[in-house]
Coordinates of C-alpha atoms in Angstrom, one line a residue:
M1 CA 11.8 20.2 24.2
S2 CA 9.1 20.7 26.9
W3 CA 6.9 23.8 27.4
D4 CA 9.2 24.7 30.3
D5 CA 12.2 24.8 28.0
Y6 CA 10.4 27.1 25.6
R7 CA 9.3 29.4 28.5
L8 CA 12.9 29.7 29.6
L9 CA 14.0 30.9 26.2
L10 CA 11.0 33.3 26.0
E11 CA 11.7 34.9 29.3
L12 CA 15.4 35.2 28.5
R13 CA 14.5 37.0 25.3
R14 CA 12.1 39.3 27.1
H15 CA 14.3 40.2 30.1
G16 CA 17.9 39.7 28.9
S17 CA 19.4 38.1 32.0
F18 CA 19.3 34.8 33.9
L19 CA 18.4 36.7 37.1
A20 CA 15.4 38.5 35.6
A21 CA 14.1 35.4 33.8
G22 CA 14.5 33.3 36.9
A23 CA 12.5 35.9 38.9
R24 CA 9.7 35.8 36.4
L25 CA 9.6 32.0 36.6
G26 CA 10.1 31.7 40.3
L27 CA 13.6 30.2 39.8
S28 CA 17.1 31.2 40.9
A29 CA 19.6 32.5 38.3
S30 CA 21.8 29.4 38.8
T31 CA 18.8 27.1 38.1
V32 CA 18.1 28.9 34.9
M33 CA 21.7 28.6 33.8
R34 CA 21.8 25.0 34.6
R35 CA 18.6 24.2 32.7
I36 CA 19.8 26.1 29.7
G37 CA 23.1 24.3 29.8
K38 CA 21.2 20.9 29.9
L39 CA 19.1 22.0 27.0
E40 CA 22.1 23.0 24.9
E41 CA 23.8 19.7 25.7
D42 CA 20.7 17.7 24.6
L43 CA 20.4 19.7 21.3
G44 CA 24.2 19.7 20.7
R45 CA 24.4 23.4 20.0
T46 CA 24.7 26.7 21.8
L47 CA 21.5 28.7 22.2
V48 CA 22.3 31.5 24.7
H49 CA 25.4 33.7 25.1
R50 CA 26.2 35.5 28.3
T51 CA 27.9 38.9 28.1
A52 CA 28.6 41.8 30.4
R53 CA 25.4 43.5 29.2
G54 CA 23.3 40.4 29.7
V55 CA 22.4 37.5 27.4
W56 CA 21.6 37.3 23.7
L57 CA 20.1 34.4 21.8
E58 CA 21.2 32.6 18.7
P59 CA 18.7 32.9 15.7
E60 CA 17.5 29.4 16.4
A61 CA 16.8 30.2 20.0
E62 CA 15.0 33.4 18.9
E63 CA 12.7 31.4 16.7
L64 CA 11.9 29.0 19.5
A65 CA 11.2 31.9 21.8
R66 CA 8.8 33.4 19.2
M67 CA 7.0 30.1 18.9
A68 CA 6.6 30.1 22.7
E69 CA 5.2 33.6 22.6
Q70 CA 2.6 32.7 20.0
F71 CA 1.5 29.7 22.1
E72 CA 1.3 31.8 25.2
H73 CA -1.0 34.2 23.4
A74 CA -3.2 31.3 22.2
L75 CA -3.5 30.0 25.8
A76 CA -4.4 33.5 27.0
A77 CA -7.1 33.8 24.3
R78 CA -8.5 30.5 25.3
A79 CA -8.7 31.6 28.9
R80 CA -10.5 34.7 27.9
D81 CA -13.0 32.7 25.9
A82 CA -13.6 30.4 28.8
A83 CA -14.2 33.3 31.1
A84 CA -16.5 35.2 28.7
S85 CA -20.3 35.1 29.0
P86 CA -21.9 32.0 27.4
F87 CA -24.3 34.4 25.7
A88 CA -21.5 36.1 23.7
G89 CA -21.7 35.7 19.9
T90 CA -24.0 36.2 16.9
V91 CA -27.4 34.6 16.3
R92 CA -28.6 34.5 12.6
V93 CA -32.4 34.4 12.1
S94 CA -34.2 33.7 8.8
V95 CA -37.7 35.0 8.5
P96 CA -40.4 35.5 5.9
D97 CA -40.9 39.1 4.6
G98 CA -43.1 41.0 6.9
F99 CA -41.9 39.4 10.1
A100 CA -38.5 41.3 10.3
P101 CA -39.8 44.1 12.5
Y102 CA -41.0 41.5 15.1
I103 CA -37.7 39.7 15.1
A104 CA -35.9 43.1 15.4
E105 CA -38.0 43.7 18.6
A106 CA -37.0 40.2 19.8
A107 CA -33.4 41.2 19.2
V108 CA -33.9 44.3 21.3
R109 CA -35.3 42.3 24.2
A110 CA -32.6 39.7 24.0
R111 CA -29.8 42.3 24.1
R112 CA -31.4 44.1 27.0
A113 CA -30.9 41.0 29.0
H114 CA -27.6 40.0 27.4
P115 CA -25.8 42.9 25.6
E116 CA -23.1 40.5 24.4
I117 CA -25.6 38.9 21.9
F118 CA -25.5 40.1 18.3
V119 CA -28.4 39.3 15.9
E120 CA -28.5 39.1 12.1
I121 CA -31.9 39.1 10.5
I122 CA -32.3 37.6 7.0
T123 CA -35.6 38.2 5.1
E124 CA -35.6 36.0 2.1
Q125 CA -38.1 34.5 -0.4
R126 CA -36.2 31.2 -0.3
Y127 CA -35.8 29.2 2.8
V128 CA -32.2 29.1 4.0
D129 CA -30.7 25.7 4.7
L130 CA -30.8 25.4 8.5
S131 CA -29.4 21.9 8.5
T132 CA -26.1 23.3 7.2
R133 CA -26.2 26.3 9.5
E134 CA -26.9 29.0 6.9
A135 CA -28.9 30.5 9.8
D136 CA -29.3 29.5 13.5
I137 CA -33.0 30.0 13.8
G138 CA -35.8 30.0 11.2
L139 CA -39.3 31.2 11.5
R140 CA -41.3 28.8 9.3
A141 CA -44.8 28.1 8.1
V142 CA -45.3 24.4 8.5
A143 CA -48.6 24.1 6.6
P144 CA -49.6 22.9 4.1
A145 CA -48.0 19.5 4.4
S146 CA -46.5 19.8 0.8
A147 CA -44.6 22.9 1.8
R148 CA -43.3 21.2 4.9
S149 CA -41.9 18.3 2.8
R150 CA -39.9 20.7 0.7
H151 CA -38.4 23.0 3.3
D152 CA -36.2 22.1 6.3
A153 CA -36.9 18.4 5.9
S154 CA -33.9 17.1 7.9
P155 CA -33.6 14.8 10.9
V156 CA -31.1 17.2 12.5
L157 CA -33.6 20.0 12.8
I158 CA -36.1 20.5 15.6
E159 CA -39.3 22.5 15.5
K160 CA -41.1 24.4 18.2
P161 CA -44.7 25.2 17.3
L162 CA -45.7 28.8 17.9
G163 CA -49.3 29.0 16.8
D164 CA -51.6 29.7 13.9
V165 CA -51.6 33.1 12.1
V166 CA -55.1 33.9 10.8
S167 CA -55.5 36.3 7.9
G168 CA -58.2 38.5 6.7
L169 CA -58.8 41.1 4.0
F170 CA -58.2 44.9 4.4
A171 CA -58.7 47.9 2.2
S172 CA -58.4 51.7 2.3
P173 CA -61.5 53.7 3.3
E174 CA -61.4 55.2 -0.3
Y175 CA -61.6 51.8 -1.9
L176 CA -64.4 50.7 0.4
A177 CA -66.4 53.9 -0.2
R178 CA -66.2 53.3 -4.0
H179 CA -66.5 49.6 -4.3
L180 CA -67.6 48.0 -1.0
P181 CA -69.5 50.4 1.3
S182 CA -71.0 47.5 3.3
R183 CA -67.5 46.4 4.2
R184 CA -68.8 42.8 3.8
L185 CA -67.6 40.4 1.2
A186 CA -69.5 37.3 0.2
D187 CA -67.7 34.4 -1.4
A188 CA -69.7 35.0 -4.6
D189 CA -68.4 38.6 -4.9
F190 CA -64.6 38.0 -5.1
A191 CA -64.6 38.1 -8.9
A192 CA -65.9 41.7 -8.9
H193 CA -63.0 43.1 -6.8
D194 CA -59.3 44.0 -7.2
F195 CA -56.7 42.3 -5.1
I196 CA -53.1 43.1 -4.3
V197 CA -51.3 39.8 -4.0
D198 CA -48.0 38.0 -3.8
E199 CA -46.2 37.6 -7.1
Y200 CA -46.5 33.8 -6.9
V201 CA -50.3 33.7 -7.0
G202 CA -51.4 31.1 -9.6
R203 CA -47.8 30.1 -10.2
R204 CA -46.9 28.1 -7.1
P205 CA -48.7 27.3 -3.8
C206 CA -49.1 30.4 -1.5
M207 CA -51.6 31.8 0.9
A208 CA -53.3 33.9 -1.7
D209 CA -54.5 30.8 -3.5
W210 CA -57.5 31.2 -1.1
L211 CA -58.5 34.1 -3.4
L212 CA -58.4 32.0 -6.5
K213 CA -60.7 29.4 -5.0
R214 CA -63.3 32.1 -4.6
G215 CA -63.1 33.5 -8.1
A216 CA -60.6 36.4 -7.7
H217 CA -58.8 37.1 -10.9
R218 CA -58.2 40.9 -11.0
F219 CA -54.7 41.5 -9.6
P220 CA -53.5 45.1 -10.4
L221 CA -50.4 44.6 -8.4
R222 CA -48.3 41.6 -7.6
S223 CA -45.3 41.9 -5.3
N224 CA -43.2 39.7 -3.0
S225 CA -42.8 42.7 -0.7
V226 CA -45.3 43.1 2.2
A227 CA -44.4 46.9 2.4
A228 CA -45.2 47.3 -1.3
R229 CA -48.5 45.5 -1.0
M230 CA -49.6 47.6 2.0
H231 CA -48.6 50.8 0.3
A232 CA -50.7 49.9 -2.8
A233 CA -53.7 49.1 -0.5
Q234 CA -53.3 52.4 1.3
A235 CA -53.5 54.1 -2.1
G236 CA -56.8 52.4 -2.8
M237 CA -55.6 50.0 -5.5
G238 CA -57.5 47.0 -4.0
L239 CA -58.0 44.6 -1.2
V240 CA -55.0 43.0 0.5
I241 CA -54.5 39.9 2.7
G242 CA -53.2 40.8 6.1
A243 CA -52.8 39.0 9.4
L244 CA -55.5 39.9 11.9
G245 CA -53.1 40.3 14.8
E246 CA -51.1 42.9 12.9
M247 CA -53.7 45.6 13.7
N248 CA -53.6 46.9 10.1
E249 CA -56.2 49.5 10.9
Q250 CA -53.7 51.3 13.2
Q251 CA -50.4 50.5 11.4
H252 CA -51.5 51.1 7.8
G253 CA -54.7 53.1 8.0
L254 CA -56.6 50.1 6.4
V255 CA -60.1 48.9 7.3
R256 CA -60.9 45.2 7.9
V257 CA -63.5 43.6 5.6
H258 CA -65.9 41.2 7.1
L259 CA -65.9 37.9 5.3
E260 CA -68.5 35.2 4.7
T261 CA -66.0 32.5 5.5
P262 CA -62.8 32.9 7.6
G263 CA -59.6 33.9 5.9
P264 CA -56.6 31.5 5.4
S265 CA -54.3 30.6 8.2
L266 CA -50.8 29.1 8.6
T267 CA -49.2 27.3 11.5
F268 CA -45.8 28.8 12.4
C269 CA -42.9 27.3 14.3
L270 CA -39.3 28.0 15.2
V271 CA -36.8 25.7 13.5
M272 CA -33.2 25.2 14.5
H273 CA -30.4 22.7 14.3
E274 CA -30.6 20.2 17.2
E275 CA -27.0 21.1 18.2
L276 CA -28.1 24.7 19.0
R277 CA -31.0 24.1 21.3
K278 CA -28.7 24.3 24.4
V279 CA -26.6 27.2 23.2
P280 CA -27.4 30.1 25.6
R281 CA -27.4 32.9 23.1
V282 CA -29.6 31.0 20.6
R283 CA -32.0 30.0 23.4
A284 CA -32.2 33.6 24.5
V285 CA -33.2 34.9 21.1
A286 CA -35.6 32.0 20.5
S287 CA -37.3 32.8 23.9
A288 CA -37.7 36.4 22.9
I289 CA -39.3 35.5 19.6
T290 CA -41.6 33.1 21.4
E291 CA -42.7 35.8 23.9
L292 CA -43.5 38.2 21.0
F293 CA -45.4 35.6 19.1
D294 CA -47.5 34.8 22.2
A295 CA -48.3 38.5 22.5
Y296 CA -49.2 38.6 18.8
L297 CA -51.6 35.7 19.2
E298 CA -53.3 37.5 22.0
R299 CA -53.8 40.5 19.7
Q300 CA -55.1 38.2 17.0
R301 CA -57.6 36.6 19.4
R302 CA -58.9 40.1 20.4
A303 CA -59.2 41.0 16.7
M304 CA -61.3 37.9 16.0
D305 CA -63.7 38.5 18.9

């Protein structure tokens, strides 16, 4: 049977007469009758009965008509997909803790331009596997080299460098008034102060290892949550590492401490599967993230001046 044969049965089932089915298909009633007769001859069985009230189909013909209807729906859905915006769909972004608000702002900007885009933000301590499409985009620190060899080491991934995030130390006015009124910290004085750090300090490589190298050893609070660390710093529990471009003075009420040597920095990049770099919705979200990161780097530059 051809698709035309299936359509004949489908229209007969829908409209109940040779005349109405023919009108739907642009055929005369006699042509429809002739083609049904030929189909029945080829199959060796009766499919359609003609009565004074119209036509009715044998169960086998009913089943064939239902199959035709399902296929018709599938064709229509495919046509809708083809006509839909190339930006329609979901983009899943994996980011380190603390960056989610910026990715949320990127999502806002992307959706202003393309409302059909949906964004999912994952904040995780582990890196999702971008090579197997656990996420579409990853914001990654690509230094030190040892970390890069462990995470996202796959030939199917591409990286777009964004820039270096430079960190410093911040504390509440209360802590500084009690322990560091000069607001200046020499390398030799780290051992005398309290620091609020990531839970992995001293257990596996992380940014706060910079503190250990300068003699820091008093850690009244460890947490993998940026929000928790900032809250503890606001309460005067100790000094905390923060990115200079974050403007912690305004956001968290913290005061920047002047350091004898610059704080640690990490190079960040966007990582994605090479198959996604030309997907419009992914490119739109990646572009929004890049624009925000550029603005962040400008704030960081002003903070360092």
